[in-house]
PDB file of C-alpha atoms in Angstrom:
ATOM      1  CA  UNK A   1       0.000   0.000   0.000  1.00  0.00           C
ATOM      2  CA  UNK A   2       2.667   2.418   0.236  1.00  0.00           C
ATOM      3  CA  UNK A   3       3.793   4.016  -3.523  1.00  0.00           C
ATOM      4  CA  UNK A   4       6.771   6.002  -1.942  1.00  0.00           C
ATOM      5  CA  UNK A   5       8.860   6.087   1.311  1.00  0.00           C
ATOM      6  CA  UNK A   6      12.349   8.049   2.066  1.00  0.00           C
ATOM      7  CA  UNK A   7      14.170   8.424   4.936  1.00  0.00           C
ATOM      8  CA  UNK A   8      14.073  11.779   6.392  1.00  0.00           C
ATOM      9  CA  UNK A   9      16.361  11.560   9.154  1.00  0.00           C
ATOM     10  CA  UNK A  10      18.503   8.691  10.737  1.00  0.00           C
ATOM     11  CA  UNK A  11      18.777   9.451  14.142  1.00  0.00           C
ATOM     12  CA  UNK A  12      20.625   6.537  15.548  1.00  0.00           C
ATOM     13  CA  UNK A  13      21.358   3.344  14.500  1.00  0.00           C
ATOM     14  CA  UNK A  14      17.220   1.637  14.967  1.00  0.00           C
ATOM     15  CA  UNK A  15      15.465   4.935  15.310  1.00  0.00           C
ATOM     16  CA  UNK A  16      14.176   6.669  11.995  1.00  0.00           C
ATOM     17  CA  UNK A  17      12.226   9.049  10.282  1.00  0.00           C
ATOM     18  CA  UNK A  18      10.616   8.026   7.363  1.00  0.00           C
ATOM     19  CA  UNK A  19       8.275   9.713   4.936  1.00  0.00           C
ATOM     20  CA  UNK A  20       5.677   7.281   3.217  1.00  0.00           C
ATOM     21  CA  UNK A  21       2.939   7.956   0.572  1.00  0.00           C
ATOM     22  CA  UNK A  22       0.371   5.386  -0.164  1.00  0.00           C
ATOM     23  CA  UNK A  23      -0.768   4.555  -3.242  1.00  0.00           C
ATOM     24  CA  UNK A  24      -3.277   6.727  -4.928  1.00  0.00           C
ATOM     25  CA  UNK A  25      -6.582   5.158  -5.050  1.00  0.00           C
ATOM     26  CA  UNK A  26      -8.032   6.260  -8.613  1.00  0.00           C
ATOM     27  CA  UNK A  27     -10.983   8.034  -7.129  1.00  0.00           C
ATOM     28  CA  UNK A  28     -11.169  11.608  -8.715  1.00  0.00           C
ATOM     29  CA  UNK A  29     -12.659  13.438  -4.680  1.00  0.00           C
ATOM     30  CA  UNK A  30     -10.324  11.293  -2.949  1.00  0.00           C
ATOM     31  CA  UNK A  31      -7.027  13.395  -2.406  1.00  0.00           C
ATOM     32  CA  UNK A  32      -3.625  11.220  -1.936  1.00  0.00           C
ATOM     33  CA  UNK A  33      -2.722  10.095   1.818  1.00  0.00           C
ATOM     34  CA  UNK A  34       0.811  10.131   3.558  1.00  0.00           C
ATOM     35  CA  UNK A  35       2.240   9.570   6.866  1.00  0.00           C
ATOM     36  CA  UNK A  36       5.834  10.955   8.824  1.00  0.00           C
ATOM     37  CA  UNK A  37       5.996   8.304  10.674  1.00  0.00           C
ATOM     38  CA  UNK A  38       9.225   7.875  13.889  1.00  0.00           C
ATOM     39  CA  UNK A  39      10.533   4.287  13.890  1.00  0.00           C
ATOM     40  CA  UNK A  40      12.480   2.203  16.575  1.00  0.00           C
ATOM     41  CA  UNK A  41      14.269  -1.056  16.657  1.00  0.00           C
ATOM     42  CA  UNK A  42      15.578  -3.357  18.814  1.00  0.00           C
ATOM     43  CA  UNK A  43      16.427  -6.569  20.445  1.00  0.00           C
ATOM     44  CA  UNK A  44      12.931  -7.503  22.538  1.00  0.00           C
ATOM     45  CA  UNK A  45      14.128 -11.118  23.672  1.00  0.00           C
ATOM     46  CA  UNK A  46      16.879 -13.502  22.543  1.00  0.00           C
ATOM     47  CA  UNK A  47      14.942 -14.750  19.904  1.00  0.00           C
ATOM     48  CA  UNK A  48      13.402 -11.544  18.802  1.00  0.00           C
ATOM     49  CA  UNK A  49      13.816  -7.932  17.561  1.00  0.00           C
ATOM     50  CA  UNK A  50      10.340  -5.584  17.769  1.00  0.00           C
ATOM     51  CA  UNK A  51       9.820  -2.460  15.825  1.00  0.00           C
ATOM     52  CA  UNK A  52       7.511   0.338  16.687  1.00  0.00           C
ATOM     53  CA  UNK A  53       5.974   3.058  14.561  1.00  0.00           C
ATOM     54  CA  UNK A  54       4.180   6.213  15.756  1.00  0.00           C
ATOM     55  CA  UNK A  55       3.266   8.679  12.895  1.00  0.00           C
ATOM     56  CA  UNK A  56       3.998  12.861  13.696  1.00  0.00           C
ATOM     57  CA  UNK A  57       2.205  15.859  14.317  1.00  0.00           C
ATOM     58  CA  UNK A  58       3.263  18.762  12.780  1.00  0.00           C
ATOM     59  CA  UNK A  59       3.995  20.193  16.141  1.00  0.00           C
ATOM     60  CA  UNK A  60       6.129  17.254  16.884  1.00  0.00           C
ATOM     61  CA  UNK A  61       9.837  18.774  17.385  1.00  0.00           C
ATOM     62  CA  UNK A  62      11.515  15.817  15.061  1.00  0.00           C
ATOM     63  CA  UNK A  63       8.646  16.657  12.526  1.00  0.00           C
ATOM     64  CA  UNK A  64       9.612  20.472  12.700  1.00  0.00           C
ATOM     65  CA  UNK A  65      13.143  20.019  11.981  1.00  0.00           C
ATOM     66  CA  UNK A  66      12.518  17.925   8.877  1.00  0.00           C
ATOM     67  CA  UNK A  67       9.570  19.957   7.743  1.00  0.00           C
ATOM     68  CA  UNK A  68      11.791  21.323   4.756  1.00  0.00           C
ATOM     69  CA  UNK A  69      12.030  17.677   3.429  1.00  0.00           C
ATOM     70  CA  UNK A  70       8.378  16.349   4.477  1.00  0.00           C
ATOM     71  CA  UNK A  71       6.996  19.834   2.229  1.00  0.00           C
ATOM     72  CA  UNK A  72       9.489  19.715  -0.569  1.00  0.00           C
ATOM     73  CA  UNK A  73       7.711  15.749  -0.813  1.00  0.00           C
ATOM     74  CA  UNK A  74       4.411  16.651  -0.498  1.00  0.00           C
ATOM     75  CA  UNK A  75       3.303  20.215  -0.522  1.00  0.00           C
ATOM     76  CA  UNK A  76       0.913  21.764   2.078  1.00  0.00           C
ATOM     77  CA  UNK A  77      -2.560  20.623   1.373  1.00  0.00           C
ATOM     78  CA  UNK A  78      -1.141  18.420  -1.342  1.00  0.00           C
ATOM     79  CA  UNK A  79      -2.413  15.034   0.773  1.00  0.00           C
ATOM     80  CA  UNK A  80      -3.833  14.098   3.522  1.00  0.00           C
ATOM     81  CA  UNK A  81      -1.653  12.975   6.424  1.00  0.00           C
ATOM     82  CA  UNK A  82      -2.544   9.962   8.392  1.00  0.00           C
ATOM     83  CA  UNK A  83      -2.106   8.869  11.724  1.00  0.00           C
ATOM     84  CA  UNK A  84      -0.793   4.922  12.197  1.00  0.00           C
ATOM     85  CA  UNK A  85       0.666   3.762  15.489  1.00  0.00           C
ATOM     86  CA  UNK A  86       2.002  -0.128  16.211  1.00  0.00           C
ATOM     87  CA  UNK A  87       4.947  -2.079  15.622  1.00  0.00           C
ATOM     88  CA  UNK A  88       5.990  -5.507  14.677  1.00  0.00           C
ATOM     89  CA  UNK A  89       7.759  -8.347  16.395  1.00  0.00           C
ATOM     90  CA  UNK A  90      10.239 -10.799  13.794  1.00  0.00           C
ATOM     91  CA  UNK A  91      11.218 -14.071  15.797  1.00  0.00           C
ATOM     92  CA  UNK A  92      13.559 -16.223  14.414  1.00  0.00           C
ATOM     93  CA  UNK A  93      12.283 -19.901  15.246  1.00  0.00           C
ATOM     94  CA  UNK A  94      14.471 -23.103  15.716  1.00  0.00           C
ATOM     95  CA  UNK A  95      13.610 -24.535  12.324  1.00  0.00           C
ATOM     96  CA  UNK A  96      14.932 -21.761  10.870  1.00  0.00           C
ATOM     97  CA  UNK A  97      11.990 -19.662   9.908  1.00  0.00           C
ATOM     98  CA  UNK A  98      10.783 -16.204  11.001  1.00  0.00           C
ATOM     99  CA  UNK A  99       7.330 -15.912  12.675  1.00  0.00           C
ATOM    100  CA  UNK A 100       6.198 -12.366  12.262  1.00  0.00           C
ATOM    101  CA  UNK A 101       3.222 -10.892  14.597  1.00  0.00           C
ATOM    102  CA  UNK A 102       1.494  -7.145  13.617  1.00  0.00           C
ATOM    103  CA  UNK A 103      -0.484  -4.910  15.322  1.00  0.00           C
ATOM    104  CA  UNK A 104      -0.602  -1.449  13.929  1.00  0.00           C
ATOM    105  CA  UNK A 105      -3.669   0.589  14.447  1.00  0.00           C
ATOM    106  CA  UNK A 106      -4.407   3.096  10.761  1.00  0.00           C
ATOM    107  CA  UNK A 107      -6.569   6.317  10.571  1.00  0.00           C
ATOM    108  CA  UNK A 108      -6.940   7.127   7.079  1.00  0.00           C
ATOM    109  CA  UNK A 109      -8.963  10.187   7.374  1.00  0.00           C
ATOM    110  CA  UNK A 110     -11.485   9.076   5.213  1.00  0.00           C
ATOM    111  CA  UNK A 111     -14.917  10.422   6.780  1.00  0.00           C
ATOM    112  CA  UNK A 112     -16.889   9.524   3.892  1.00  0.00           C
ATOM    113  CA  UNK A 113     -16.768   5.931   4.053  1.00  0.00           C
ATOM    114  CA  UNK A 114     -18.155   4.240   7.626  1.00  0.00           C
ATOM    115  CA  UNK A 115     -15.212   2.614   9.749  1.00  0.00           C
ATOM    116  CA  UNK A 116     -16.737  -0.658   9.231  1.00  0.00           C
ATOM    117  CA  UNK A 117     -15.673  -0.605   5.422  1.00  0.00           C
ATOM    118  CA  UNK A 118     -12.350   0.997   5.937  1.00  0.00           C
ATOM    119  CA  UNK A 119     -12.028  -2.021   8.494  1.00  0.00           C
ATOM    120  CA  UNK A 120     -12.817  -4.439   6.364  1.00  0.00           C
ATOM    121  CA  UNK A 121     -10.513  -3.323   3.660  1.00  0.00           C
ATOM    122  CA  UNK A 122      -7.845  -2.931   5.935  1.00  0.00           C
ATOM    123  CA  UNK A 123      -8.419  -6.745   7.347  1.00  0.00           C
ATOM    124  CA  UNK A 124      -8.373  -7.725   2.974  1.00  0.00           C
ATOM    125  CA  UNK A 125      -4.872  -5.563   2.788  1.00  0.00           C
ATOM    126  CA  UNK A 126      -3.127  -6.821   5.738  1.00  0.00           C
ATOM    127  CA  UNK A 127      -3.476 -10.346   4.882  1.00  0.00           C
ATOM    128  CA  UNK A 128      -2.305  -9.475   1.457  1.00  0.00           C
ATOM    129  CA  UNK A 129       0.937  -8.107   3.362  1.00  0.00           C
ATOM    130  CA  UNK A 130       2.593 -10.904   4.535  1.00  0.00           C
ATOM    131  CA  UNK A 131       3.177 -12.716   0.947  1.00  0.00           C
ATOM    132  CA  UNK A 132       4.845  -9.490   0.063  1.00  0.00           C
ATOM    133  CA  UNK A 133       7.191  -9.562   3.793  1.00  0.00           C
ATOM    134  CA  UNK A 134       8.278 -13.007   2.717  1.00  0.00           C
ATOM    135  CA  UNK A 135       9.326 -12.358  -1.058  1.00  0.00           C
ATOM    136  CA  UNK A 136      10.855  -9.223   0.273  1.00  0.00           C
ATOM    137  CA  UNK A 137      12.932 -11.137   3.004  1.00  0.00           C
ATOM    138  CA  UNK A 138      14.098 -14.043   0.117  1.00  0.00           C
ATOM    139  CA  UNK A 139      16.103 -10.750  -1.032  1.00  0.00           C
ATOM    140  CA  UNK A 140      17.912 -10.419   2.188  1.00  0.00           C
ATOM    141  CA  UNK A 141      18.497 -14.240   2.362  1.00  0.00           C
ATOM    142  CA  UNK A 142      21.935 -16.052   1.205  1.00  0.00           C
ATOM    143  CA  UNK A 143      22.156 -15.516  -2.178  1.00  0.00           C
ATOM    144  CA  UNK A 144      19.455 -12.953  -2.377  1.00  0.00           C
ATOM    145  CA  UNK A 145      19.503 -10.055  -4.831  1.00  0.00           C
ATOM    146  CA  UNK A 146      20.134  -7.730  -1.771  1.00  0.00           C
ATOM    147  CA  UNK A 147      22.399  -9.877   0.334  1.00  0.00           C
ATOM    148  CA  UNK A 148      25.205  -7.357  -0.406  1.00  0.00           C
ATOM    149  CA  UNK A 149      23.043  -4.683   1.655  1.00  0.00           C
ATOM    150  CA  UNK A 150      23.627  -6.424   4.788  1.00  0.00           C
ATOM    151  CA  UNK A 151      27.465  -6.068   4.525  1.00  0.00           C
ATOM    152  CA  UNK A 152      28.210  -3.465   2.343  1.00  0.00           C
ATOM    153  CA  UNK A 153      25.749  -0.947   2.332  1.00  0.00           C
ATOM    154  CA  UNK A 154      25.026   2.024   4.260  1.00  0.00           C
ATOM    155  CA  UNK A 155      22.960   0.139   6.932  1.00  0.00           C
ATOM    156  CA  UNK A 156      26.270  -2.379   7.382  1.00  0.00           C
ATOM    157  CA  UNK A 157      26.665  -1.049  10.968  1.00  0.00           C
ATOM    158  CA  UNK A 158      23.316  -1.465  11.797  1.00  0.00           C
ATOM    159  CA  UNK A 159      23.131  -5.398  10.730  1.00  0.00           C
ATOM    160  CA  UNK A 160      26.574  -5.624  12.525  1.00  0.00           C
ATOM    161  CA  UNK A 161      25.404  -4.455  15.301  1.00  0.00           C
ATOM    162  CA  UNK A 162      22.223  -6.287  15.853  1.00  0.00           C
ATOM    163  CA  UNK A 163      24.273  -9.701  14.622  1.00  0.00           C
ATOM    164  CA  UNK A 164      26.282  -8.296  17.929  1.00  0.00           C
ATOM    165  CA  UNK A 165      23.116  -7.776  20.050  1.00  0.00           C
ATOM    166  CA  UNK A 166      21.742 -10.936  19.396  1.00  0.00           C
ATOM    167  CA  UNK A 167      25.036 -12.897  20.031  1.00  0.00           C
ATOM    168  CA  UNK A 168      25.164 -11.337  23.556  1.00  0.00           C
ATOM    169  CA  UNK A 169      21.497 -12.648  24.212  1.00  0.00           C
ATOM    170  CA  UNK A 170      22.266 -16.281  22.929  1.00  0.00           C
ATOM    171  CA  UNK A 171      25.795 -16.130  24.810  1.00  0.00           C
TER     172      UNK A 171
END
């Protein structure tokens, strides 16, 4: 659902600001959504790491100092901006696959269709999701078009250190 997402700010190594857009839904009335959106990773257990997201305000201090970048991607009144708020948990599992649990909570701002519809697309969307987490993971894996990404790119440090965090809660 998303059609475009940038990185705003990096502010440490699992804490980010990111910019996302969702795809435009070819309804002439209905203006485009997007979401500034704060979030944080880490190690929740030995087996697990747990990512939260909490979309901005405007008033939000992290929002004001990367307001040049949020308008020169979407223009006051250009979109709508939505709020979302949740997080994800990614456990690695002793037969070698990844169970992934989601909970994230969406307000479109849609106040012409009744909740019970957005809900039920919503419900239709998410279970189209995790088909596209797992072909996007084979990228990552050995072998994987992006497997280079994990050691060479500009996110090395980050995969280094959470193959270090990890290794401390397994020692």
């Amino acid at each position: 659902g998303v059609s475009h997402a940038e990185q705003l700010t990096r502010l440490s190594n699992f804490r980010r600001l990111i910019y996302l857009r969702a795809i435009k839904i070819p309804v002439p009335f209905l203006a485009a959504r997007d979401a500034v959106v704060i979030g944080y990773g880490d190690i929740f257990s030995p087996t697990q790491v747990i990512v939260y997201l909490k979309s901005l305000e405007p008033s939000d201090q992290l929002y004001e100092g990367a307001r040049e970048q949020i308008d020169r991607l979407s223009p006051p009144g250009s979109t709508v901006r939505m709020a979302l708020h949740g997080g994800f948990i990614f456990e690695t599992r002793p037969d070698g696959q990844t169970r992934l649990q989601v909970a994230l909570e969406f307000d479109i701002k849609l106040k012409i269709l009744p909740q019970a519809v957005i809900d039920w697309f919503m419900k239709h969307l998410a279970a189209n999701m995790i088909p596209m987490y797992d072909r996007q993971a084979a990228k990552f894996e050995a072998g994987g078009q992006l497997e280079h990404l994990i050691h060479t790119g500009k996110d090395a440090g980050t995969y280094e250190e959470l193959a270090r965090r990890f290794a401390v809660g397994q020692g």
